[in-house]
Every structure is written in structure tokens, then in C-alpha cells.
């Protein structure tokens, strides 16, 4: 996409976001009639995810050349993921201890959705088992991206050992990757309308502006806590971009299309195709783009990790349960690991929140306190997730050897 076209599209997306908020606020439930437009746009993005991830990861790993280089690159990427996620959790714990949003909150009816209650026995071992799928076709059909990425890394590493015999296979996936990126550009022309429909319909589903304000007022300090933590972590990532990746404000400006799309879709996986396109337009090494972003959209969930730490502490405060340093250290470790298993889908943070609540012995019913505003906060933490992935690609590119 040309620079001029990208700027025009960015302007239209911003208009779509603002118009969506206004329409959903004032028209309320009537905007649900347009939900199908948002679903159409979301499905169009999602249909590119599987072929894009497979082709991008396979060609990205292969472009490193010697398979032994994968260990160094992998160490840098995993180190970045671990550090930024840990920083996010620490920020979440810091702001929630300062603001104390759960003090004086009415517990309410404590209802828990069946989809979340069914995850009551979920543990860290389930996350580790999710790395490998015995049926890749089934994993693709269910949108389980992590086992597909693991397979793509192993498959590509194997291809690099085959010499000339592996070149036709790599050439095929190179062509698939370029075709998918071109398709993404076409789909993005639907973004202003799709994002408008997604935001207005979701706000309308909550009852419109007045109903939304009532929901916010019930847990207002929780919203303030989470948004403050996310803003602080966004700044931390910006500093990493400046001082480690050596990039400037233009990088952030060029990423706005992806960040606003993440806000509209509330899905880092659905936003992945556009994230890769925007990072490529920032002239980041294609090897970093293809390796970091698909993996990051699945396991690098800074916003989700921060949210889980703050949410668990909020629930504890609402129930009048004091959590000491030992319990908060357990939250720190568990939230960091649980964020790895948070699939890039809407409201996945609530599901993985179950793991953290179980770790410190808090009642799952506390999740009922968060449901009214979770869809709203989900959009902000998804944007932070995407921003963390984007910065990670720039950081890795700084350490990659030049061709």
C-alpha cells in the first residue's frame, strides 16, 4: 500500500472509530442490526490467518539460513517476551496496590459464564500441552495457533537441512506469504466500515451510552486502574522502541492502523495480518516480521498479563481478602505464564484469569464483578498486546545479522 493510501485509510479508520462510539452511544441497541458488517470484516481477516502464519513462519525461519541461528534468535525473542510480560504484570500489581480499586465494592450476584466456569480445572500443564497438537487440521479449524506455529518452526528448520531439495517448498510458501499480504491490503479497505460496525454494535449491545456509564460507575476505579497500567506499559514499550530498537515516533504513527484495528476487533490474532503489513511498511527486516509477529500474537500478551494481575487483586480487595507479598509473588509468576496461553481472541483474558484465581485460592465467582466492563477493557489490552509485538519485531531486527 502506498504511503498516501495508508494515510487516507488511517484517517478513515479514525473516523470509523469515532463514528462507531457516537452511533453506539446514542442509537444504543438499534446498532446491533449492523453487527453483521463487523462480523464480515472480522471473518475476512481471520480467513487469512492460518495460511499467513504458516507461510510467514516457515519462510521467516528459513531466511535465517543456518538452523543453528534459530537458537540465538529464539533466545532474544523469548527473552523479550518474558521481560516485557513480567514488566506488565509488575505494573499491574503496582497500580492496583496504589489505587485499591476493590475496596468497598458490592460483590453482586457472582454469576460466571458457563464457558469460563468450564475452565475451572485449567492449569499451567494445560498450556504446555497446548504447544503440540496431534491433529494440525483440527487445530487450524479451532483456531489454535500455537501448535501450528510450533509445527511451522520445526518444519522450516527441517527444510533448511535439505539443501536444494527444500528450495521448491520454500519458494511455494514464499509465494503464499506474498499473496496473503496482498490480500490483506485489499481487505483493509473494508476496515473503516467494519470497525465502525464492530464498535457501534458492541456498545449498542451493552445498552447504549447511559447503560454503559452505569456499568462503568459500578467498577469505575477498576477501569481507571487497568487503563492507567496499560498506558504506563505502553510508554515503557515506547522507550524500548526508542532506546533499544533505535526507532522514532514515525514507527508509532505507521502502526496506528493496526492499533485502531486491534481496538475495533478486540483480537490480536485477527489483527495479525494488518500488524505484519504495518511493520513491513516501517522497513523492519522481513525475517523479524515473519518470526516475531505470528509467535507474539499467541504468546506475547502484555496487556492481558497486566489485566489479569490487576483483576485478581481487585477481586481479592472486593472480597476483603488481604494478599501478602508471597501471594502477590505467586500472582506475578502465574499471570506471566498464563498470559502465554491466552489465545488472541476476544475476552480470552477472562478464561486465563481462572488459572491465576485458582493459584491464589480466590473464588471464581469474583469474575462476575468484571463482566460488565470486560469487553471495553479488552479493546485496550488487545491494542497493547499488538503494540508489544510490533516493538518486539523492531527490537529483534536490531540484533539480526545483516545479509
mmCIF file of C-alpha atoms in Angstrom:
data_model
loop_
_atom_site.group_PDB
_atom_site.id
_atom_site.type_symbol
_atom_site.label_atom_id
_atom_site.label_comp_id
_atom_site.label_asym_id
_atom_site.label_seq_id
_atom_site.Cartn_x
_atom_site.Cartn_y
_atom_site.Cartn_z
ATOM 1 C CA UNK A 1 0.000 0.000 0.000
ATOM 2 C CA UNK A 2 1.362 3.423 -0.917
ATOM 3 C CA UNK A 3 2.117 5.929 1.813
ATOM 4 C CA UNK A 4 -0.642 8.251 0.602
ATOM 5 C CA UNK A 5 -3.209 5.440 0.560
ATOM 6 C CA UNK A 6 -2.105 4.354 4.038
ATOM 7 C CA UNK A 7 -2.615 7.879 5.424
ATOM 8 C CA UNK A 8 -6.065 8.149 3.833
ATOM 9 C CA UNK A 9 -7.032 4.747 5.228
ATOM 10 C CA UNK A 10 -5.763 5.736 8.684
ATOM 11 C CA UNK A 11 -7.924 8.850 8.602
ATOM 12 C CA UNK A 12 -10.978 6.841 7.580
ATOM 13 C CA UNK A 13 -10.334 4.278 10.343
ATOM 14 C CA UNK A 14 -10.126 7.059 12.938
ATOM 15 C CA UNK A 15 -13.436 8.423 11.628
ATOM 16 C CA UNK A 16 -14.877 4.897 11.814
ATOM 17 C CA UNK A 17 -13.824 4.514 15.463
ATOM 18 C CA UNK A 18 -15.256 7.904 16.499
ATOM 19 C CA UNK A 19 -18.454 7.402 14.499
ATOM 20 C CA UNK A 20 -18.854 3.909 15.966
ATOM 21 C CA UNK A 21 -18.613 5.222 19.511
ATOM 22 C CA UNK A 22 -21.092 8.024 18.826
ATOM 23 C CA UNK A 23 -23.565 5.781 16.996
ATOM 24 C CA UNK A 24 -23.451 3.081 19.655
ATOM 25 C CA UNK A 25 -23.692 5.664 22.412
ATOM 26 C CA UNK A 26 -26.785 7.449 21.129
ATOM 27 C CA UNK A 27 -28.539 4.815 18.986
ATOM 28 C CA UNK A 28 -27.972 2.043 21.515
ATOM 29 C CA UNK A 29 -29.410 -1.421 20.746
ATOM 30 C CA UNK A 30 -30.514 -0.330 17.267
ATOM 31 C CA UNK A 31 -26.875 -0.533 16.147
ATOM 32 C CA UNK A 32 -26.896 -4.288 16.702
ATOM 33 C CA UNK A 33 -28.537 -4.518 13.281
ATOM 34 C CA UNK A 34 -25.145 -3.618 11.774
ATOM 35 C CA UNK A 35 -23.227 -6.269 13.694
ATOM 36 C CA UNK A 36 -23.066 -8.473 10.591
ATOM 37 C CA UNK A 37 -20.883 -5.899 8.834
ATOM 38 C CA UNK A 38 -18.344 -6.104 11.632
ATOM 39 C CA UNK A 39 -18.515 -9.894 11.616
ATOM 40 C CA UNK A 40 -17.943 -9.903 7.850
ATOM 41 C CA UNK A 41 -14.813 -7.773 8.226
ATOM 42 C CA UNK A 42 -13.567 -9.845 11.163
ATOM 43 C CA UNK A 43 -14.112 -13.106 9.287
ATOM 44 C CA UNK A 44 -12.317 -11.718 6.241
ATOM 45 C CA UNK A 45 -9.251 -11.034 8.373
ATOM 46 C CA UNK A 46 -9.485 -14.376 10.168
ATOM 47 C CA UNK A 47 -9.611 -16.361 6.932
ATOM 48 C CA UNK A 48 -6.082 -15.170 6.114
ATOM 49 C CA UNK A 49 -4.574 -16.079 9.498
ATOM 50 C CA UNK A 50 -3.784 -19.793 9.023
ATOM 51 C CA UNK A 51 -2.099 -19.578 5.579
ATOM 52 C CA UNK A 52 -0.372 -16.346 6.598
ATOM 53 C CA UNK A 53 1.065 -17.751 9.827
ATOM 54 C CA UNK A 54 2.283 -20.971 8.231
ATOM 55 C CA UNK A 55 3.882 -19.245 5.249
ATOM 56 C CA UNK A 56 5.339 -16.368 7.285
ATOM 57 C CA UNK A 57 6.903 -18.544 9.988
ATOM 58 C CA UNK A 58 8.246 -21.135 7.536
ATOM 59 C CA UNK A 59 9.859 -18.518 5.285
ATOM 60 C CA UNK A 60 10.954 -16.419 8.240
ATOM 61 C CA UNK A 61 12.813 -19.246 9.960
ATOM 62 C CA UNK A 62 14.288 -20.430 6.664
ATOM 63 C CA UNK A 63 15.553 -16.922 5.877
ATOM 64 C CA UNK A 64 17.829 -17.148 8.915
ATOM 65 C CA UNK A 65 19.913 -19.628 6.949
ATOM 66 C CA UNK A 66 21.805 -21.984 9.231
ATOM 67 C CA UNK A 67 19.293 -23.624 11.542
ATOM 68 C CA UNK A 68 21.734 -23.137 14.413
ATOM 69 C CA UNK A 69 20.999 -19.391 14.249
ATOM 70 C CA UNK A 70 17.459 -20.146 15.326
ATOM 71 C CA UNK A 71 18.649 -20.733 18.882
ATOM 72 C CA UNK A 72 20.129 -17.228 19.222
ATOM 73 C CA UNK A 73 17.149 -15.553 17.571
ATOM 74 C CA UNK A 74 14.733 -17.599 19.653
ATOM 75 C CA UNK A 75 16.580 -16.668 22.844
ATOM 76 C CA UNK A 76 16.322 -12.955 22.007
ATOM 77 C CA UNK A 77 12.618 -13.199 21.175
ATOM 78 C CA UNK A 78 11.672 -15.312 24.199
ATOM 79 C CA UNK A 79 13.791 -13.074 26.418
ATOM 80 C CA UNK A 80 11.942 -10.016 25.100
ATOM 81 C CA UNK A 81 8.554 -11.682 25.603
ATOM 82 C CA UNK A 82 9.397 -12.785 29.138
ATOM 83 C CA UNK A 83 10.818 -9.416 30.200
ATOM 84 C CA UNK A 84 8.016 -7.263 28.796
ATOM 85 C CA UNK A 85 5.315 -9.578 30.139
ATOM 86 C CA UNK A 86 6.938 -9.573 33.584
ATOM 87 C CA UNK A 87 7.159 -5.769 33.493
ATOM 88 C CA UNK A 88 3.465 -5.600 32.562
ATOM 89 C CA UNK A 89 2.468 -7.827 35.489
ATOM 90 C CA UNK A 90 4.638 -5.784 37.857
ATOM 91 C CA UNK A 91 2.980 -2.572 36.642
ATOM 92 C CA UNK A 92 -0.448 -4.142 37.134
ATOM 93 C CA UNK A 93 0.363 -5.116 40.706
ATOM 94 C CA UNK A 94 1.853 -1.687 41.395
ATOM 95 C CA UNK A 95 -1.124 0.367 40.240
ATOM 96 C CA UNK A 96 -3.698 -1.916 41.875
ATOM 97 C CA UNK A 97 -1.896 -1.676 45.235
ATOM 98 C CA UNK A 98 -1.735 2.109 44.968
ATOM 99 C CA UNK A 99 -5.318 2.753 43.807
ATOM 100 C CA UNK A 100 -7.028 -0.088 45.748
ATOM 101 C CA UNK A 101 -9.993 -0.228 43.315
ATOM 102 C CA UNK A 102 -11.761 -3.141 45.017
ATOM 103 C CA UNK A 103 -12.201 -1.522 48.411
ATOM 104 C CA UNK A 104 -15.872 -1.019 49.212
ATOM 105 C CA UNK A 105 -17.186 -2.781 46.087
ATOM 106 C CA UNK A 106 -20.526 -4.624 46.319
ATOM 107 C CA UNK A 107 -19.982 -8.291 45.469
ATOM 108 C CA UNK A 108 -23.164 -8.690 43.363
ATOM 109 C CA UNK A 109 -24.707 -11.978 42.224
ATOM 110 C CA UNK A 110 -21.373 -13.574 41.317
ATOM 111 C CA UNK A 111 -22.622 -15.210 38.131
ATOM 112 C CA UNK A 112 -19.958 -16.858 35.964
ATOM 113 C CA UNK A 113 -20.462 -17.682 32.264
ATOM 114 C CA UNK A 114 -20.501 -21.415 31.513
ATOM 115 C CA UNK A 115 -17.568 -21.067 29.103
ATOM 116 C CA UNK A 116 -15.422 -19.665 31.903
ATOM 117 C CA UNK A 117 -16.713 -21.945 34.659
ATOM 118 C CA UNK A 118 -15.792 -24.927 32.485
ATOM 119 C CA UNK A 119 -12.152 -23.819 32.706
ATOM 120 C CA UNK A 120 -12.087 -24.200 36.475
ATOM 121 C CA UNK A 121 -9.606 -27.088 36.327
ATOM 122 C CA UNK A 122 -7.277 -25.398 33.835
ATOM 123 C CA UNK A 123 -3.624 -25.397 34.909
ATOM 124 C CA UNK A 124 -0.166 -24.464 33.671
ATOM 125 C CA UNK A 125 0.331 -28.027 32.407
ATOM 126 C CA UNK A 126 -2.581 -27.479 30.014
ATOM 127 C CA UNK A 127 -0.706 -24.563 28.478
ATOM 128 C CA UNK A 128 2.384 -26.736 27.945
ATOM 129 C CA UNK A 129 0.278 -29.485 26.373
ATOM 130 C CA UNK A 130 -1.262 -26.938 24.008
ATOM 131 C CA UNK A 131 2.129 -26.491 22.332
ATOM 132 C CA UNK A 132 1.726 -29.742 20.403
ATOM 133 C CA UNK A 133 -1.413 -30.887 18.615
ATOM 134 C CA UNK A 134 -1.872 -34.471 17.383
ATOM 135 C CA UNK A 135 -4.112 -33.144 14.601
ATOM 136 C CA UNK A 136 -2.979 -29.956 12.857
ATOM 137 C CA UNK A 137 -6.108 -29.815 10.704
ATOM 138 C CA UNK A 138 -8.269 -29.836 13.803
ATOM 139 C CA UNK A 139 -6.054 -27.227 15.462
ATOM 140 C CA UNK A 140 -6.430 -24.965 12.422
ATOM 141 C CA UNK A 141 -10.197 -25.465 12.374
ATOM 142 C CA UNK A 142 -10.438 -24.497 16.044
ATOM 143 C CA UNK A 143 -8.117 -21.522 15.664
ATOM 144 C CA UNK A 144 -5.396 -22.983 17.885
ATOM 145 C CA UNK A 145 -2.439 -21.050 16.546
ATOM 146 C CA UNK A 146 0.316 -22.088 18.951
ATOM 147 C CA UNK A 147 0.650 -25.730 17.799
ATOM 148 C CA UNK A 148 0.615 -24.523 14.173
ATOM 149 C CA UNK A 149 3.465 -22.124 14.914
ATOM 150 C CA UNK A 150 5.470 -24.834 16.676
ATOM 151 C CA UNK A 151 4.967 -27.133 13.687
ATOM 152 C CA UNK A 152 5.920 -24.378 11.223
ATOM 153 C CA UNK A 153 9.160 -23.667 13.121
ATOM 154 C CA UNK A 154 10.140 -27.347 13.213
ATOM 155 C CA UNK A 155 9.105 -27.900 9.595
ATOM 156 C CA UNK A 156 11.087 -24.903 8.365
ATOM 157 C CA UNK A 157 14.135 -25.882 10.415
ATOM 158 C CA UNK A 158 13.963 -29.294 8.745
ATOM 159 C CA UNK A 159 13.703 -27.743 5.274
ATOM 160 C CA UNK A 160 16.915 -25.781 5.817
ATOM 161 C CA UNK A 161 18.789 -29.060 6.235
ATOM 162 C CA UNK A 162 17.611 -30.467 2.867
ATOM 163 C CA UNK A 163 19.626 -28.183 0.625
ATOM 164 C CA UNK A 164 18.321 -27.860 -2.931
ATOM 165 C CA UNK A 165 15.517 -30.355 -2.313
ATOM 166 C CA UNK A 166 13.930 -27.961 0.140
ATOM 167 C CA UNK A 167 14.099 -24.877 -2.117
ATOM 168 C CA UNK A 168 10.902 -25.573 -4.151
ATOM 169 C CA UNK A 169 8.921 -25.956 -0.919
ATOM 170 C CA UNK A 170 10.310 -22.711 0.453
ATOM 171 C CA UNK A 171 9.594 -20.941 -2.840
ATOM 172 C CA UNK A 172 5.977 -22.129 -2.639
ATOM 173 C CA UNK A 173 5.499 -20.718 0.865
ATOM 174 C CA UNK A 174 7.254 -17.503 -0.158
ATOM 175 C CA UNK A 175 4.636 -17.059 -2.871
ATOM 176 C CA UNK A 176 1.809 -17.865 -0.446
ATOM 177 C CA UNK A 177 3.115 -15.284 2.002
ATOM 178 C CA UNK A 178 3.280 -12.529 -0.605
ATOM 179 C CA UNK A 179 -0.195 -13.401 -1.881
ATOM 180 C CA UNK A 180 -1.621 -13.287 1.645
ATOM 181 C CA UNK A 181 -0.071 -9.893 2.333
ATOM 182 C CA UNK A 182 -1.581 -8.570 -0.897
ATOM 183 C CA UNK A 183 -4.968 -9.973 0.104
ATOM 184 C CA UNK A 184 -4.668 -8.260 3.479
ATOM 185 C CA UNK A 185 -4.205 -4.902 1.734
ATOM 186 C CA UNK A 186 -7.425 -5.470 -0.196
ATOM 187 C CA UNK A 187 -9.342 -6.471 2.931
ATOM 188 C CA UNK A 188 -8.152 -3.399 4.798
ATOM 189 C CA UNK A 189 -10.153 -1.150 2.502
ATOM 190 C CA UNK A 190 -13.167 -2.543 4.382
ATOM 191 C CA UNK A 191 -11.660 -1.566 7.753
ATOM 192 C CA UNK A 192 -13.404 1.794 8.321
ATOM 193 C CA UNK A 193 -16.867 0.280 7.835
ATOM 194 C CA UNK A 194 -16.013 -2.948 9.670
ATOM 195 C CA UNK A 195 -14.530 -1.190 12.693
ATOM 196 C CA UNK A 196 -17.474 1.234 12.816
ATOM 197 C CA UNK A 197 -19.899 -1.700 12.875
ATOM 198 C CA UNK A 198 -17.923 -3.671 15.485
ATOM 199 C CA UNK A 199 -17.673 -0.788 17.952
ATOM 200 C CA UNK A 200 -21.192 0.602 17.487
ATOM 201 C CA UNK A 201 -22.832 -2.844 17.685
ATOM 202 C CA UNK A 202 -20.904 -3.821 20.819
ATOM 203 C CA UNK A 203 -21.681 -0.540 22.544
ATOM 204 C CA UNK A 204 -25.287 -0.935 21.453
ATOM 205 C CA UNK A 205 -25.339 -4.454 22.872
ATOM 206 C CA UNK A 206 -24.419 -3.021 26.268
ATOM 207 C CA UNK A 207 -27.491 -0.763 26.082
ATOM 208 C CA UNK A 208 -26.020 2.457 24.710
ATOM 209 C CA UNK A 209 -24.260 5.344 26.385
ATOM 210 C CA UNK A 210 -26.332 5.692 29.545
ATOM 211 C CA UNK A 211 -26.331 1.959 30.270
ATOM 212 C CA UNK A 212 -22.587 1.819 29.646
ATOM 213 C CA UNK A 213 -21.988 4.668 32.091
ATOM 214 C CA UNK A 214 -23.949 2.777 34.754
ATOM 215 C CA UNK A 215 -21.790 -0.292 34.169
ATOM 216 C CA UNK A 216 -18.608 1.763 34.332
ATOM 217 C CA UNK A 217 -19.669 3.592 37.512
ATOM 218 C CA UNK A 218 -20.120 0.299 39.380
ATOM 219 C CA UNK A 219 -16.457 -0.623 38.955
ATOM 220 C CA UNK A 220 -15.070 2.751 37.915
ATOM 221 C CA UNK A 221 -11.838 2.544 39.895
ATOM 222 C CA UNK A 222 -11.094 -0.867 38.389
ATOM 223 C CA UNK A 223 -11.375 0.689 34.922
ATOM 224 C CA UNK A 224 -9.131 3.582 35.976
ATOM 225 C CA UNK A 225 -6.578 1.141 37.415
ATOM 226 C CA UNK A 226 -6.385 -1.044 34.322
ATOM 227 C CA UNK A 227 -6.269 1.873 31.867
ATOM 228 C CA UNK A 228 -3.573 3.608 33.937
ATOM 229 C CA UNK A 229 -1.477 0.447 33.996
ATOM 230 C CA UNK A 230 -1.901 -0.134 30.258
ATOM 231 C CA UNK A 231 -0.955 3.478 29.497
ATOM 232 C CA UNK A 232 2.154 3.181 31.655
ATOM 233 C CA UNK A 233 3.194 -0.061 29.962
ATOM 234 C CA UNK A 234 2.571 1.492 26.534
ATOM 235 C CA UNK A 235 5.093 4.182 27.480
ATOM 236 C CA UNK A 236 7.600 1.539 28.673
ATOM 237 C CA UNK A 237 7.340 -0.195 25.288
ATOM 238 C CA UNK A 238 7.761 3.165 23.566
ATOM 239 C CA UNK A 239 11.003 3.711 25.477
ATOM 240 C CA UNK A 240 12.234 0.266 24.406
ATOM 241 C CA UNK A 241 11.430 1.250 20.830
ATOM 242 C CA UNK A 242 13.434 4.476 21.157
ATOM 243 C CA UNK A 243 16.488 3.284 23.071
ATOM 244 C CA UNK A 244 16.891 -0.370 22.071
ATOM 245 C CA UNK A 245 15.350 -0.611 18.598
ATOM 246 C CA UNK A 246 16.573 2.854 17.670
ATOM 247 C CA UNK A 247 13.234 3.869 16.140
ATOM 248 C CA UNK A 248 11.271 7.120 16.408
ATOM 249 C CA UNK A 249 7.737 8.480 16.521
ATOM 250 C CA UNK A 250 7.181 7.655 12.856
ATOM 251 C CA UNK A 251 7.152 3.960 13.799
ATOM 252 C CA UNK A 252 4.225 4.523 16.171
ATOM 253 C CA UNK A 253 2.362 6.673 13.658
ATOM 254 C CA UNK A 254 2.710 3.992 10.970
ATOM 255 C CA UNK A 255 1.362 1.399 13.415
ATOM 256 C CA UNK A 256 -1.832 3.331 14.183
ATOM 257 C CA UNK A 257 -3.882 1.426 11.568
ATOM 258 C CA UNK A 258 -3.055 -1.851 13.312
ATOM 259 C CA UNK A 259 -3.602 -0.441 16.808
ATOM 260 C CA UNK A 260 -7.000 1.006 15.925
ATOM 261 C CA UNK A 261 -7.985 -2.229 14.210
ATOM 262 C CA UNK A 262 -6.963 -4.113 17.353
ATOM 263 C CA UNK A 263 -9.171 -1.754 19.350
ATOM 264 C CA UNK A 264 -12.071 -2.384 16.996
ATOM 265 C CA UNK A 265 -11.756 -6.164 16.709
ATOM 266 C CA UNK A 266 -10.527 -6.920 20.262
ATOM 267 C CA UNK A 267 -8.473 -9.738 18.722
ATOM 268 C CA UNK A 268 -4.702 -9.701 18.276
ATOM 269 C CA UNK A 269 -4.942 -12.772 16.040
ATOM 270 C CA UNK A 270 -7.454 -11.142 13.709
ATOM 271 C CA UNK A 271 -5.267 -8.022 13.640
ATOM 272 C CA UNK A 272 -2.105 -10.030 12.872
ATOM 273 C CA UNK A 273 -2.287 -9.671 9.064
ATOM 274 C CA UNK A 274 -2.513 -5.887 9.330
ATOM 275 C CA UNK A 275 0.136 -5.782 12.062
ATOM 276 C CA UNK A 276 2.554 -7.558 9.731
ATOM 277 C CA UNK A 277 1.687 -5.183 6.897
ATOM 278 C CA UNK A 278 2.258 -2.077 9.043
ATOM 279 C CA UNK A 279 5.549 -3.377 10.451
ATOM 280 C CA UNK A 280 6.743 -4.201 6.925
ATOM 281 C CA UNK A 281 5.875 -0.634 5.891
ATOM 282 C CA UNK A 282 8.122 0.522 8.756
ATOM 283 C CA UNK A 283 11.044 -1.126 6.902
ATOM 284 C CA UNK A 284 11.636 -3.724 9.592
ATOM 285 C CA UNK A 285 13.723 -6.728 8.498
ATOM 286 C CA UNK A 286 11.253 -9.240 6.949
ATOM 287 C CA UNK A 287 12.900 -12.038 8.941
ATOM 288 C CA UNK A 288 11.898 -10.337 12.186
ATOM 289 C CA UNK A 289 8.387 -9.613 10.907
ATOM 290 C CA UNK A 290 7.721 -13.228 9.927
ATOM 291 C CA UNK A 291 9.190 -14.758 13.054
ATOM 292 C CA UNK A 292 8.222 -12.369 15.853
ATOM 293 C CA UNK A 293 4.686 -11.287 14.974
ATOM 294 C CA UNK A 294 2.946 -14.671 14.425
ATOM 295 C CA UNK A 295 4.533 -16.033 17.585
ATOM 296 C CA UNK A 296 3.838 -12.853 19.515
ATOM 297 C CA UNK A 297 0.153 -12.784 18.568
ATOM 298 C CA UNK A 298 -0.195 -16.043 20.502
ATOM 299 C CA UNK A 299 2.196 -15.906 23.441
ATOM 300 C CA UNK A 300 3.193 -12.247 23.936
ATOM 301 C CA UNK A 301 0.173 -10.854 25.783
ATOM 302 C CA UNK A 302 1.475 -7.898 27.798
ATOM 303 C CA UNK A 303 -1.907 -6.213 28.109
ATOM 304 C CA UNK A 304 -3.615 -9.440 29.114
ATOM 305 C CA UNK A 305 -0.960 -10.229 31.724
ATOM 306 C CA UNK A 306 -1.273 -6.763 33.262
ATOM 307 C CA UNK A 307 -5.062 -7.041 33.292
ATOM 308 C CA UNK A 308 -5.014 -10.441 34.997
ATOM 309 C CA UNK A 309 -2.741 -9.254 37.794
ATOM 310 C CA UNK A 310 -4.873 -6.158 38.403
ATOM 311 C CA UNK A 311 -8.138 -8.124 38.139
ATOM 312 C CA UNK A 312 -7.084 -10.775 40.668
ATOM 313 C CA UNK A 313 -6.066 -8.136 43.181
ATOM 314 C CA UNK A 314 -9.319 -6.244 42.536
ATOM 315 C CA UNK A 315 -11.355 -9.397 43.259
ATOM 316 C CA UNK A 316 -9.361 -10.048 46.441
ATOM 317 C CA UNK A 317 -9.948 -6.474 47.632
ATOM 318 C CA UNK A 318 -13.675 -6.724 46.822
ATOM 319 C CA UNK A 319 -13.940 -9.868 48.969
ATOM 320 C CA UNK A 320 -11.927 -8.247 51.755
ATOM 321 C CA UNK A 321 -9.076 -10.766 51.396
ATOM 322 C CA UNK A 322 -5.599 -9.449 52.127
ATOM 323 C CA UNK A 323 -2.912 -10.886 49.846
ATOM 324 C CA UNK A 324 0.616 -10.579 51.179
ATOM 325 C CA UNK A 325 3.914 -10.460 49.317
ATOM 326 C CA UNK A 326 4.050 -14.240 48.985
ATOM 327 C CA UNK A 327 0.620 -14.434 47.350
ATOM 328 C CA UNK A 328 1.374 -11.471 45.100
ATOM 329 C CA UNK A 329 4.634 -13.110 44.046
ATOM 330 C CA UNK A 330 2.568 -16.163 43.094
ATOM 331 C CA UNK A 331 0.237 -13.908 41.095
ATOM 332 C CA UNK A 332 3.287 -12.415 39.374
ATOM 333 C CA UNK A 333 4.583 -15.809 38.257
ATOM 334 C CA UNK A 334 1.209 -17.326 37.401
ATOM 335 C CA UNK A 335 -0.102 -14.315 35.468
ATOM 336 C CA UNK A 336 3.111 -14.197 33.429
ATOM 337 C CA UNK A 337 2.813 -17.874 32.499
ATOM 338 C CA UNK A 338 -0.967 -17.797 31.991
ATOM 339 C CA UNK A 339 -0.666 -14.932 29.519
ATOM 340 C CA UNK A 340 1.254 -17.299 27.237
ATOM 341 C CA UNK A 341 -1.861 -19.432 26.918
ATOM 342 C CA UNK A 342 -4.184 -16.514 26.218
ATOM 343 C CA UNK A 343 -5.209 -17.099 22.626
ATOM 344 C CA UNK A 344 -5.569 -13.885 20.651
ATOM 345 C CA UNK A 345 -9.360 -13.954 20.704
ATOM 346 C CA UNK A 346 -11.891 -11.627 22.344
ATOM 347 C CA UNK A 347 -12.247 -11.998 26.139
ATOM 348 C CA UNK A 348 -9.610 -14.750 26.348
ATOM 349 C CA UNK A 349 -8.200 -12.894 29.349
ATOM 350 C CA UNK A 350 -11.229 -13.928 31.402
ATOM 351 C CA UNK A 351 -10.581 -17.587 30.638
ATOM 352 C CA UNK A 352 -6.902 -17.499 31.598
ATOM 353 C CA UNK A 353 -7.822 -15.416 34.643
ATOM 354 C CA UNK A 354 -9.232 -18.653 36.044
ATOM 355 C CA UNK A 355 -5.696 -20.064 36.295
ATOM 356 C CA UNK A 356 -4.474 -17.125 38.358
ATOM 357 C CA UNK A 357 -7.524 -17.153 40.643
ATOM 358 C CA UNK A 358 -7.067 -20.865 41.298
ATOM 359 C CA UNK A 359 -3.381 -20.333 42.083
ATOM 360 C CA UNK A 360 -4.126 -17.995 44.996
ATOM 361 C CA UNK A 361 -7.354 -19.682 46.098
ATOM 362 C CA UNK A 362 -9.802 -16.906 45.206
ATOM 363 C CA UNK A 363 -13.424 -17.713 44.238
ATOM 364 C CA UNK A 364 -14.193 -17.870 40.524
ATOM 365 C CA UNK A 365 -17.448 -16.064 41.259
ATOM 366 C CA UNK A 366 -15.383 -12.906 41.542
ATOM 367 C CA UNK A 367 -15.149 -12.859 37.750
ATOM 368 C CA UNK A 368 -18.800 -11.818 37.751
ATOM 369 C CA UNK A 369 -17.661 -8.399 39.007
ATOM 370 C CA UNK A 370 -15.698 -7.820 35.802
ATOM 371 C CA UNK A 371 -18.094 -8.989 33.108
ATOM 372 C CA UNK A 372 -19.942 -5.705 32.587
ATOM 373 C CA UNK A 373 -16.809 -3.803 31.525
ATOM 374 C CA UNK A 374 -14.531 -6.573 30.311
ATOM 375 C CA UNK A 375 -15.477 -6.087 26.652
ATOM 376 C CA UNK A 376 -14.458 -2.438 26.959
ATOM 377 C CA UNK A 377 -11.117 -3.067 28.670
ATOM 378 C CA UNK A 378 -10.452 -5.957 26.295
ATOM 379 C CA UNK A 379 -10.043 -3.495 23.438
ATOM 380 C CA UNK A 380 -7.368 -1.508 25.223
ATOM 381 C CA UNK A 381 -5.379 -4.523 26.377
ATOM 382 C CA UNK A 382 -5.543 -6.009 22.848
ATOM 383 C CA UNK A 383 -4.072 -2.784 21.460
ATOM 384 C CA UNK A 384 -1.246 -3.019 23.996
ATOM 385 C CA UNK A 385 -0.705 -6.675 23.030
ATOM 386 C CA UNK A 386 -0.319 -5.675 19.378
ATOM 387 C CA UNK A 387 1.957 -2.759 20.279
ATOM 388 C CA UNK A 388 4.193 -5.092 22.289
ATOM 389 C CA UNK A 389 4.517 -7.449 19.303
ATOM 390 C CA UNK A 390 5.301 -4.552 16.975
ATOM 391 C CA UNK A 391 8.044 -3.219 19.234
ATOM 392 C CA UNK A 392 9.418 -6.755 19.583
ATOM 393 C CA UNK A 393 9.860 -7.049 15.820
ATOM 394 C CA UNK A 394 11.823 -3.786 15.755
ATOM 395 C CA UNK A 395 13.970 -4.898 18.702
ATOM 396 C CA UNK A 396 14.846 -8.253 17.114
ATOM 397 C CA UNK A 397 15.634 -6.595 13.781
ATOM 398 C CA UNK A 398 18.279 -4.527 15.590
ATOM 399 C CA UNK A 399 20.134 -7.708 16.599
ATOM 400 C CA UNK A 400 19.776 -9.737 13.408
ATOM 401 C CA UNK A 401 22.950 -10.161 11.333
ATOM 402 C CA UNK A 402 22.893 -8.289 8.057
ATOM 403 C CA UNK A 403 22.588 -10.316 4.872
#
